[in-house]
Amino acid sequence: MAEPSEAARVAGFSEREFYLREFRGRTLAIIVSRAEFAEPLAPVLSELAGAGSRAIVIAREARILELLATQPVLRASDPRLEGNVWRALHESPRIGVVVARAEDFGDHARELARKLGVFKLVWLDPDGGLRARSGERLAFVHRAELGELLADPRRLASVGRLRLWREIADMLDAGLPAINVCAPEGLGDELFTYAGSGTLFTRDRYVTVRPLGVDDFDAAHDLLRRGVEEGYLASRDEADVDALLAAGFGAFVEGRDLAGIGSLLPSLDGQGAEIAGLYTLTRFLGEGVGFSLVAYALAEAERRGLRYVFACTVSDRVGAFFERNGFEVVGAEELPEAKWRDYDPERRDRVRCYRRAVGGAADASPAGTG
C-alpha cells in the first residue's frame, strides 16, 4: 500500500488532531452535575482515551458514572484520594469520583480539582459560556477581566449565573490554571477547535512568543491556510510556505494554545525584513496577541542589526493595526524590488505597504528600491 504524499498529510491535518496531541499524556477533570449530560460526554471521553489522555469525571451522583461506564468509581471523601486516583489512572484512562454532598457540589468539586492538580478543568453547563450584555460570547477571559465583570454585573447577559462565575473565580484563585465552561453538546468543539463553543478562563493574561518548532508546523500551516481563505494573507506555493514556517514565530496562550503566528523574512538588500504571514485567531482578540507578535519581530530585527521592517496587507483593519504599532504608510516602490517578483498583479493593485525603523536607525530608507 502506497504511503500518502506529504501534501496529503498536510492537507489532512485538523484542529482536532492538534488538540488531541496536546492533551496526550495529560489529565483533565470534567464536572458533570446532571445525568442528561452523559450522552454528549461519552464520545468525547472515548476520543480523549483513544488519543492517550486521561479524564477524571467528577459527578454529583454515582448513576451518572454508571451511564458513562466509568471505572473505577472513587469517593471524594476518601482520605487517600490523590494516591488512589494516581493508581487508578494507570489502570484506566477514564475514572469517576462521586461528590456525595449535593447541596454544596460546586465547592467540593472545586476543592477536589485543586487537590488533584489537573492541567484543565471542564465545567458542563446547559447555558454554555460567559456572554456579554450584548449577547456576544466571551471566548477567552483571564482572572483580572473576570473580576471586573463580577464587580459590574450589568456588563453580563444574565445576572442569574453570577454564582457560577464566582465559582470559576474561586477555582482560578485556588490554583487551577485553565477552566472551560461550555454546554455538553458543545464539548467537542470547545476542547478540539480553535474557536471553541464556550469560554476558556485562565488565571493570567499569559501570552508568550517564541520561534516555531517542527511540532508547531501543523497548527501554524493551518492558520496560514485560514488567513488565505479569509483574504488576509496572500496565497503562496509550497516553497514559500516552507520559508514562512522556517522563519516563523508563534504566540502561545498558557504555553499551549497557538493564538497567532508571524514570520520575519530578510530582504535581499540586507538592511530590512518583512513581517509576513501575520495572523491571529479571533478567539484571542483583545489579549494583545498581534502586538506581542510585532514586538517580537521588532526585537528580533534589532538583534540582527537590521534598519527597518515592513509589512503589506489588503485589509484596512490590519493596516490600522500596523499604524497603531508605529508603522508609516509607504508606496510599493519604496520597498525592496524583490518583494514584487512573481507577486499577484491584481493583489498588488490593492495592497497597502507599511514600514517602521528599527532601534536607533535614523534613516530607514532601504537601498535598491524601485
JSON list of N, CA, C and O in Angstrom, two decimals, residues 55-76:
[
{"chain": "A", "resi": 55, "resn": "ALA", "atom": "N", "xyz": [-8.98, 11.23, 31.80]},
{"chain": "A", "resi": 55, "resn": "ALA", "atom": "CA", "xyz": [-10.08, 12.08, 32.26]},
{"chain": "A", "resi": 55, "resn": "ALA", "atom": "C", "xyz": [-10.59, 11.60, 33.61]},
{"chain": "A", "resi": 55, "resn": "ALA", "atom": "O", "xyz": [-10.78, 10.40, 33.83]},
{"chain": "A", "resi": 56, "resn": "ILE", "atom": "N", "xyz": [-10.81, 12.57, 34.50]},
{"chain": "A", "resi": 56, "resn": "ILE", "atom": "CA", "xyz": [-11.45, 12.31, 35.79]},
{"chain": "A", "resi": 56, "resn": "ILE", "atom": "C", "xyz": [-12.83, 12.96, 35.73]},
{"chain": "A", "resi": 56, "resn": "ILE", "atom": "O", "xyz": [-12.94, 14.18, 35.58]},
{"chain": "A", "resi": 57, "resn": "VAL", "atom": "N", "xyz": [-13.87, 12.15, 35.80]},
{"chain": "A", "resi": 57, "resn": "VAL", "atom": "CA", "xyz": [-15.24, 12.67, 35.77]},
{"chain": "A", "resi": 57, "resn": "VAL", "atom": "C", "xyz": [-15.70, 12.88, 37.21]},
{"chain": "A", "resi": 57, "resn": "VAL", "atom": "O", "xyz": [-15.79, 11.91, 37.98]},
{"chain": "A", "resi": 58, "resn": "ILE", "atom": "N", "xyz": [-15.97, 14.12, 37.56]},
{"chain": "A", "resi": 58, "resn": "ILE", "atom": "CA", "xyz": [-16.44, 14.46, 38.90]},
{"chain": "A", "resi": 58, "resn": "ILE", "atom": "C", "xyz": [-17.95, 14.62, 38.82]},
{"chain": "A", "resi": 58, "resn": "ILE", "atom": "O", "xyz": [-18.45, 15.54, 38.15]},
{"chain": "A", "resi": 59, "resn": "ALA", "atom": "N", "xyz": [-18.69, 13.73, 39.46]},
{"chain": "A", "resi": 59, "resn": "ALA", "atom": "CA", "xyz": [-20.13, 13.69, 39.29]},
{"chain": "A", "resi": 59, "resn": "ALA", "atom": "C", "xyz": [-20.87, 13.91, 40.61]},
{"chain": "A", "resi": 59, "resn": "ALA", "atom": "O", "xyz": [-20.34, 13.63, 41.69]},
{"chain": "A", "resi": 60, "resn": "ARG", "atom": "N", "xyz": [-22.09, 14.39, 40.46]},
{"chain": "A", "resi": 60, "resn": "ARG", "atom": "CA", "xyz": [-22.94, 14.63, 41.62]},
{"chain": "A", "resi": 60, "resn": "ARG", "atom": "C", "xyz": [-23.48, 13.33, 42.21]},
{"chain": "A", "resi": 60, "resn": "ARG", "atom": "O", "xyz": [-23.78, 13.26, 43.39]},
{"chain": "A", "resi": 61, "resn": "GLU", "atom": "N", "xyz": [-23.64, 12.30, 41.36]},
{"chain": "A", "resi": 61, "resn": "GLU", "atom": "CA", "xyz": [-24.19, 11.03, 41.82]},
{"chain": "A", "resi": 61, "resn": "GLU", "atom": "C", "xyz": [-23.60, 9.88, 41.03]},
{"chain": "A", "resi": 61, "resn": "GLU", "atom": "O", "xyz": [-23.17, 10.04, 39.87]},
{"chain": "A", "resi": 62, "resn": "ALA", "atom": "N", "xyz": [-23.55, 8.72, 41.64]},
{"chain": "A", "resi": 62, "resn": "ALA", "atom": "CA", "xyz": [-22.93, 7.55, 41.03]},
{"chain": "A", "resi": 62, "resn": "ALA", "atom": "C", "xyz": [-23.63, 7.12, 39.75]},
{"chain": "A", "resi": 62, "resn": "ALA", "atom": "O", "xyz": [-23.01, 6.56, 38.85]},
{"chain": "A", "resi": 63, "resn": "ARG", "atom": "N", "xyz": [-24.95, 7.40, 39.63]},
{"chain": "A", "resi": 63, "resn": "ARG", "atom": "CA", "xyz": [-25.69, 6.98, 38.44]},
{"chain": "A", "resi": 63, "resn": "ARG", "atom": "C", "xyz": [-25.12, 7.60, 37.17]},
{"chain": "A", "resi": 63, "resn": "ARG", "atom": "O", "xyz": [-25.11, 6.98, 36.10]},
{"chain": "A", "resi": 64, "resn": "ILE", "atom": "N", "xyz": [-24.62, 8.81, 37.28]},
{"chain": "A", "resi": 64, "resn": "ILE", "atom": "CA", "xyz": [-24.01, 9.47, 36.11]},
{"chain": "A", "resi": 64, "resn": "ILE", "atom": "C", "xyz": [-22.80, 8.68, 35.63]},
{"chain": "A", "resi": 64, "resn": "ILE", "atom": "O", "xyz": [-22.62, 8.46, 34.43]},
{"chain": "A", "resi": 65, "resn": "LEU", "atom": "N", "xyz": [-22.00, 8.21, 36.57]},
{"chain": "A", "resi": 65, "resn": "LEU", "atom": "CA", "xyz": [-20.80, 7.47, 36.22]},
{"chain": "A", "resi": 65, "resn": "LEU", "atom": "C", "xyz": [-21.14, 6.10, 35.66]},
{"chain": "A", "resi": 65, "resn": "LEU", "atom": "O", "xyz": [-20.43, 5.57, 34.80]},
{"chain": "A", "resi": 66, "resn": "GLU", "atom": "N", "xyz": [-22.25, 5.53, 36.11]},
{"chain": "A", "resi": 66, "resn": "GLU", "atom": "CA", "xyz": [-22.71, 4.26, 35.55]},
{"chain": "A", "resi": 66, "resn": "GLU", "atom": "C", "xyz": [-23.11, 4.44, 34.09]},
{"chain": "A", "resi": 66, "resn": "GLU", "atom": "O", "xyz": [-22.82, 3.59, 33.24]},
{"chain": "A", "resi": 67, "resn": "LEU", "atom": "N", "xyz": [-23.79, 5.53, 33.78]},
{"chain": "A", "resi": 67, "resn": "LEU", "atom": "CA", "xyz": [-24.19, 5.80, 32.40]},
{"chain": "A", "resi": 67, "resn": "LEU", "atom": "C", "xyz": [-22.97, 5.96, 31.48]},
{"chain": "A", "resi": 67, "resn": "LEU", "atom": "O", "xyz": [-23.04, 5.64, 30.30]},
{"chain": "A", "resi": 68, "resn": "LEU", "atom": "N", "xyz": [-21.88, 6.43, 32.04]},
{"chain": "A", "resi": 68, "resn": "LEU", "atom": "CA", "xyz": [-20.65, 6.64, 31.27]},
{"chain": "A", "resi": 68, "resn": "LEU", "atom": "C", "xyz": [-19.73, 5.43, 31.30]},
{"chain": "A", "resi": 68, "resn": "LEU", "atom": "O", "xyz": [-18.64, 5.46, 30.70]},
{"chain": "A", "resi": 69, "resn": "ALA", "atom": "N", "xyz": [-20.16, 4.37, 31.97]},
{"chain": "A", "resi": 69, "resn": "ALA", "atom": "CA", "xyz": [-19.34, 3.15, 32.11]},
{"chain": "A", "resi": 69, "resn": "ALA", "atom": "C", "xyz": [-17.94, 3.50, 32.63]},
{"chain": "A", "resi": 69, "resn": "ALA", "atom": "O", "xyz": [-16.93, 2.98, 32.14]},
{"chain": "A", "resi": 70, "resn": "THR", "atom": "N", "xyz": [-17.90, 4.38, 33.61]},
{"chain": "A", "resi": 70, "resn": "THR", "atom": "CA", "xyz": [-16.64, 4.85, 34.17]},
{"chain": "A", "resi": 70, "resn": "THR", "atom": "C", "xyz": [-16.20, 3.96, 35.33]},
{"chain": "A", "resi": 70, "resn": "THR", "atom": "O", "xyz": [-16.95, 3.77, 36.29]},
{"chain": "A", "resi": 71, "resn": "GLN", "atom": "N", "xyz": [-15.00, 3.42, 35.21]},
{"chain": "A", "resi": 71, "resn": "GLN", "atom": "CA", "xyz": [-14.45, 2.54, 36.24]},
{"chain": "A", "resi": 71, "resn": "GLN", "atom": "C", "xyz": [-12.96, 2.83, 36.42]},
{"chain": "A", "resi": 71, "resn": "GLN", "atom": "O", "xyz": [-12.27, 3.08, 35.43]},
{"chain": "A", "resi": 72, "resn": "PRO", "atom": "N", "xyz": [-12.49, 2.79, 37.67]},
{"chain": "A", "resi": 72, "resn": "PRO", "atom": "CA", "xyz": [-13.27, 2.62, 38.90]},
{"chain": "A", "resi": 72, "resn": "PRO", "atom": "C", "xyz": [-13.94, 3.91, 39.33]},
{"chain": "A", "resi": 72, "resn": "PRO", "atom": "O", "xyz": [-13.67, 4.98, 38.78]},
{"chain": "A", "resi": 73, "resn": "VAL", "atom": "N", "xyz": [-14.83, 3.79, 40.31]},
{"chain": "A", "resi": 73, "resn": "VAL", "atom": "CA", "xyz": [-15.51, 4.94, 40.89]},
{"chain": "A", "resi": 73, "resn": "VAL", "atom": "C", "xyz": [-14.99, 5.14, 42.31]},
{"chain": "A", "resi": 73, "resn": "VAL", "atom": "O", "xyz": [-15.06, 4.23, 43.13]},
{"chain": "A", "resi": 74, "resn": "LEU", "atom": "N", "xyz": [-14.46, 6.30, 42.58]},
{"chain": "A", "resi": 74, "resn": "LEU", "atom": "CA", "xyz": [-13.91, 6.63, 43.89]},
{"chain": "A", "resi": 74, "resn": "LEU", "atom": "C", "xyz": [-14.81, 7.65, 44.58]},
{"chain": "A", "resi": 74, "resn": "LEU", "atom": "O", "xyz": [-15.64, 8.30, 43.93]},
{"chain": "A", "resi": 75, "resn": "ARG", "atom": "N", "xyz": [-14.61, 7.80, 45.86]},
{"chain": "A", "resi": 75, "resn": "ARG", "atom": "CA", "xyz": [-15.38, 8.76, 46.65]},
{"chain": "A", "resi": 75, "resn": "ARG", "atom": "C", "xyz": [-14.51, 9.97, 46.99]},
{"chain": "A", "resi": 75, "resn": "ARG", "atom": "O", "xyz": [-13.35, 9.82, 47.37]},
{"chain": "A", "resi": 76, "resn": "ALA", "atom": "N", "xyz": [-15.10, 11.16, 46.86]},
{"chain": "A", "resi": 76, "resn": "ALA", "atom": "CA", "xyz": [-14.34, 12.37, 47.16]},
{"chain": "A", "resi": 76, "resn": "ALA", "atom": "C", "xyz": [-13.91, 12.41, 48.61]},
{"chain": "A", "resi": 76, "resn": "ALA", "atom": "O", "xyz": [-12.92, 13.07, 48.95]}
]
